């Protein structure tokens, strides 16, 4: 029987005011997994009212106390880990092996990190002119709107709610209409861990309606948006009414460079993880493989063999390595890119189609796909966001960098080499918010995450995230009564 979830507003599960609902599908077989209340403008309004009302008490709670409640939330996530992992798998298609060993522990770890951070993040005392004391307070911004995509919904709760709540803000979050279940289930844990009503409100709904209304809302002080560059642009335009603060985590087209002195086994395995983990639905996926010409044939042969051996299957099965894409529409989009690659003169070296296994025919599966492509072709520039990687050879370091940086994006990039000097040189020259050397897609709550250029601005994680969710207030005190103001009169 399908599950039912309401909107989560002011600590309560409620229906949409107009009674609208949306169906959430299981991407493994296309059946309805749940019906969920679909937020309209009036629902977003009442969520903002609840967050505004909750702000004074939450923001004035001792930072250590806010932290303690986030630590308890981390414990509660672990205690409900199996259930959350399964729900995430059913909803997103992400294999249960990964949701159990990565998504759930990482979500708990992120809340734990920011729980610990709450009372360690300090203001400062700038050394100003003699006779004055200047101190800088870091104050919460207010009501924060958070809009998230469908690729890692549970983990993004940690990334976004963790720092926002630690800093004392209250939140209205709009999860993706495709995968809202784990976020709504998480809300059911708040009461027990002491996160008061109204501090977090969740309004699943469509971007053009609930999302756009949240972005334009005059009582929302900041929006943290994760999604495509195209939507990010409309978020910027819609946010101008009250000039709210923005943080944009957008798309990527990560270059992954394999030099001729790389440990080939590590590079083959790491590059497969870089693109095929989570079916390639990752903004930081290594979706452009650049391989030195002297090792190109051997590398590609081994990489294609590995890609072709990845076990596709029901994501609820513990030995499945790749599940379905999250929606039928997205599966079709990925397949259109395969057709485009061929049209542009590329050669499909592996995959390129839905799997032949009849057990998977009703799901949104695409085989791990490797395409030899010319670096000027569209498939080497546009984000596919699926199990689709282009592979291109290069002559030398200069050409590798030229190809790697010939993109409008700048989120993640990687390189494989044993040459220490080259590793640092290339890392410095890549136009990218994150660089991985002899690894790929490493993330940690302590390390800043974000991009440059059309991959957006602002950073998640670490101290940077706390800065994103606070305003600096500079306070001046004249401590030397003998210093006259310039208009001083003898009176
Ligand atoms: P999307 O831009 O279509 O949607 C993202 C979210 O925005 C969804 O919740 C959607 O409902 C909402 N939305 C859509 N239109 C809106 C509007 N006009 N106003 C406000 N909200 C609106 O992206 P997607 O297809 O869900 O996700 C894939 C994209 O997300 C990829 O481009 C990927 O690279 C990017 N992404 C980036 C990061 C990062 O940290 N940089 C992480 C994950 C995903």
PDB file of C-alpha atoms and ligand atoms in Angstrom, residues 147-152 156 159-160 174-178 205-213 215 225-232 234-235 238 248-252 281-284 330 333 383 385 409 411 434 449-451 455 460, ligand 1:
ATOM      1  CA  UNK A 147      15.806  24.287  -2.264  1.00  0.00           C
ATOM      2  CA  UNK A 148      17.338  20.916  -3.065  1.00  0.00           C
ATOM      3  CA  UNK A 149      17.522  18.565  -6.072  1.00  0.00           C
ATOM      4  CA  UNK A 150      16.768  14.865  -6.260  1.00  0.00           C
ATOM      5  CA  UNK A 151      20.149  13.161  -6.289  1.00  0.00           C
ATOM      6  CA  UNK A 152      21.058  12.937  -2.567  1.00  0.00           C
ATOM      7  CA  UNK A 156      21.513  17.382   1.560  1.00  0.00           C
ATOM      8  CA  UNK A 159      24.522  19.796   4.411  1.00  0.00           C
ATOM      9  CA  UNK A 160      21.838  22.459   4.514  1.00  0.00           C
ATOM     10  CA  UNK A 174      11.585  22.591  -0.489  1.00  0.00           C
ATOM     11  CA  UNK A 175      12.788  19.121  -1.416  1.00  0.00           C
ATOM     12  CA  UNK A 176      12.548  17.857  -4.966  1.00  0.00           C
ATOM     13  CA  UNK A 177       9.024  16.875  -5.938  1.00  0.00           C
ATOM     14  CA  UNK A 178      10.467  13.535  -7.113  1.00  0.00           C
ATOM     15  CA  UNK A 205       6.102  20.780  -4.334  1.00  0.00           C
ATOM     16  CA  UNK A 206       7.003  21.853  -7.826  1.00  0.00           C
ATOM     17  CA  UNK A 207       9.799  24.282  -8.519  1.00  0.00           C
ATOM     18  CA  UNK A 208       7.774  26.650 -10.660  1.00  0.00           C
ATOM     19  CA  UNK A 209       5.167  26.992  -7.933  1.00  0.00           C
ATOM     20  CA  UNK A 210       6.380  26.330  -4.364  1.00  0.00           C
ATOM     21  CA  UNK A 211      10.059  26.874  -5.222  1.00  0.00           C
ATOM     22  CA  UNK A 212       9.600  30.133  -7.096  1.00  0.00           C
ATOM     23  CA  UNK A 213       7.290  31.492  -4.375  1.00  0.00           C
ATOM     24  CA  UNK A 215      12.610  32.416  -3.593  1.00  0.00           C
ATOM     25  CA  UNK A 225      19.775  26.663  -3.720  1.00  0.00           C
ATOM     26  CA  UNK A 226      21.201  23.422  -5.083  1.00  0.00           C
ATOM     27  CA  UNK A 227      20.193  22.465  -8.592  1.00  0.00           C
ATOM     28  CA  UNK A 228      20.864  23.146 -12.241  1.00  0.00           C
ATOM     29  CA  UNK A 229      22.599  26.235 -13.538  1.00  0.00           C
ATOM     30  CA  UNK A 230      19.496  27.092 -15.593  1.00  0.00           C
ATOM     31  CA  UNK A 231      17.229  27.124 -12.524  1.00  0.00           C
ATOM     32  CA  UNK A 232      19.951  28.896 -10.530  1.00  0.00           C
ATOM     33  CA  UNK A 234      15.993  32.131 -12.442  1.00  0.00           C
ATOM     34  CA  UNK A 235      16.557  31.972  -8.679  1.00  0.00           C
ATOM     35  CA  UNK A 238      13.410  36.053  -8.658  1.00  0.00           C
ATOM     36  CA  UNK A 248      24.109  28.687  -5.363  1.00  0.00           C
ATOM     37  CA  UNK A 249      25.387  25.127  -5.718  1.00  0.00           C
ATOM     38  CA  UNK A 250      24.874  24.419  -9.411  1.00  0.00           C
ATOM     39  CA  UNK A 251      25.888  22.000 -12.132  1.00  0.00           C
ATOM     40  CA  UNK A 252      29.265  20.577 -13.088  1.00  0.00           C
ATOM     41  CA  UNK A 281      23.658  11.645 -10.818  1.00  0.00           C
ATOM     42  CA  UNK A 282      26.171  13.806  -8.996  1.00  0.00           C
ATOM     43  CA  UNK A 283      27.094  17.418  -9.641  1.00  0.00           C
ATOM     44  CA  UNK A 284      30.728  16.493  -8.924  1.00  0.00           C
ATOM     45  CA  UNK A 330      15.657  11.858 -16.843  1.00  0.00           C
ATOM     46  CA  UNK A 333      17.217  12.723 -21.428  1.00  0.00           C
ATOM     47  CA  UNK A 383      25.948  18.266 -18.070  1.00  0.00           C
ATOM     48  CA  UNK A 385      23.961  13.970 -15.000  1.00  0.00           C
ATOM     49  CA  UNK A 409      31.423  24.993 -15.128  1.00  0.00           C
ATOM     50  CA  UNK A 411      32.837  22.496  -9.546  1.00  0.00           C
ATOM     51  CA  UNK A 434      37.443  21.279  -5.643  1.00  0.00           C
ATOM     52  CA  UNK A 449      32.265  22.252  -0.951  1.00  0.00           C
ATOM     53  CA  UNK A 450      31.263  24.472  -3.848  1.00  0.00           C
ATOM     54  CA  UNK A 451      32.133  25.790  -7.249  1.00  0.00           C
ATOM     55  CA  UNK A 455      28.810  26.096 -10.915  1.00  0.00           C
ATOM     56  CA  UNK A 460      28.675  24.212   1.988  1.00  0.00           C
TER      57      UNK A 460
HETATM   58  P1  LIG B   1      16.635  21.610 -10.943  1.00  0.00           P
HETATM   59  O1  LIG B   1      17.354  22.891 -11.067  1.00  0.00           O
HETATM   60  O2  LIG B   1      15.668  21.238 -11.995  1.00  0.00           O
HETATM   61  O3  LIG B   1      15.808  21.555  -9.577  1.00  0.00           O
HETATM   62  C1  LIG B   1      16.426  21.738  -8.325  1.00  0.00           C
HETATM   63  C2  LIG B   1      15.372  22.167  -7.323  1.00  0.00           C
HETATM   64  O4  LIG B   1      14.883  23.442  -7.719  1.00  0.00           O
HETATM   65  C3  LIG B   1      14.152  21.249  -7.254  1.00  0.00           C
HETATM   66  O5  LIG B   1      13.702  21.188  -5.919  1.00  0.00           O
HETATM   67  C4  LIG B   1      13.134  21.986  -8.118  1.00  0.00           C
HETATM   68  O6  LIG B   1      11.799  21.683  -7.794  1.00  0.00           O
HETATM   69  C5  LIG B   1      13.470  23.429  -7.801  1.00  0.00           C
HETATM   70  N1  LIG B   1      13.072  24.408  -8.809  1.00  0.00           N
HETATM   71  C6  LIG B   1      12.845  24.210 -10.126  1.00  0.00           C
HETATM   72  N2  LIG B   1      12.487  25.370 -10.721  1.00  0.00           N
HETATM   73  C7  LIG B   1      12.501  26.330  -9.761  1.00  0.00           C
HETATM   74  C8  LIG B   1      12.263  27.722  -9.753  1.00  0.00           C
HETATM   75  N3  LIG B   1      11.913  28.371 -10.844  1.00  0.00           N
HETATM   76  N4  LIG B   1      12.390  28.386  -8.595  1.00  0.00           N
HETATM   77  C9  LIG B   1      12.772  27.746  -7.465  1.00  0.00           C
HETATM   78  N5  LIG B   1      13.011  26.421  -7.407  1.00  0.00           N
HETATM   79  C10 LIG B   1      12.881  25.716  -8.538  1.00  0.00           C
HETATM   80  O7  LIG B   1      17.741  20.493 -10.753  1.00  0.00           O
HETATM   81  P2  LIG B   1      17.528  18.933 -10.631  1.00  0.00           P
HETATM   82  O8  LIG B   1      17.255  18.395 -11.989  1.00  0.00           O
HETATM   83  O9  LIG B   1      16.584  18.622  -9.528  1.00  0.00           O
HETATM   84  O10 LIG B   1      18.980  18.483 -10.122  1.00  0.00           O
HETATM   85  C11 LIG B   1      20.036  18.275 -10.966  1.00  0.00           C
HETATM   86  C12 LIG B   1      20.941  19.488 -10.997  1.00  0.00           C
HETATM   87  O11 LIG B   1      21.378  19.814  -9.686  1.00  0.00           O
HETATM   88  C13 LIG B   1      22.205  19.230 -11.793  1.00  0.00           C
HETATM   89  O12 LIG B   1      22.497  20.334 -12.599  1.00  0.00           O
HETATM   90  C14 LIG B   1      23.266  19.069 -10.705  1.00  0.00           C
HETATM   91  O13 LIG B   1      24.569  19.333 -11.115  1.00  0.00           O
HETATM   92  C15 LIG B   1      22.795  20.026  -9.681  1.00  0.00           C
HETATM   93  N6  LIG B   1      23.384  19.703  -8.377  1.00  0.00           N
HETATM   94  C16 LIG B   1      24.335  20.539  -7.865  1.00  0.00           C
HETATM   95  C17 LIG B   1      24.946  20.235  -6.646  1.00  0.00           C
HETATM   96  C18 LIG B   1      26.017  21.135  -6.056  1.00  0.00           C
HETATM   97  O14 LIG B   1      26.259  21.045  -4.858  1.00  0.00           O
HETATM   98  N7  LIG B   1      26.674  21.976  -6.823  1.00  0.00           N
HETATM   99  C19 LIG B   1      24.573  19.089  -5.956  1.00  0.00           C
HETATM  100  C20 LIG B   1      23.619  18.267  -6.516  1.00  0.00           C
HETATM  101  C21 LIG B   1      23.019  18.590  -7.720  1.00  0.00           C
END
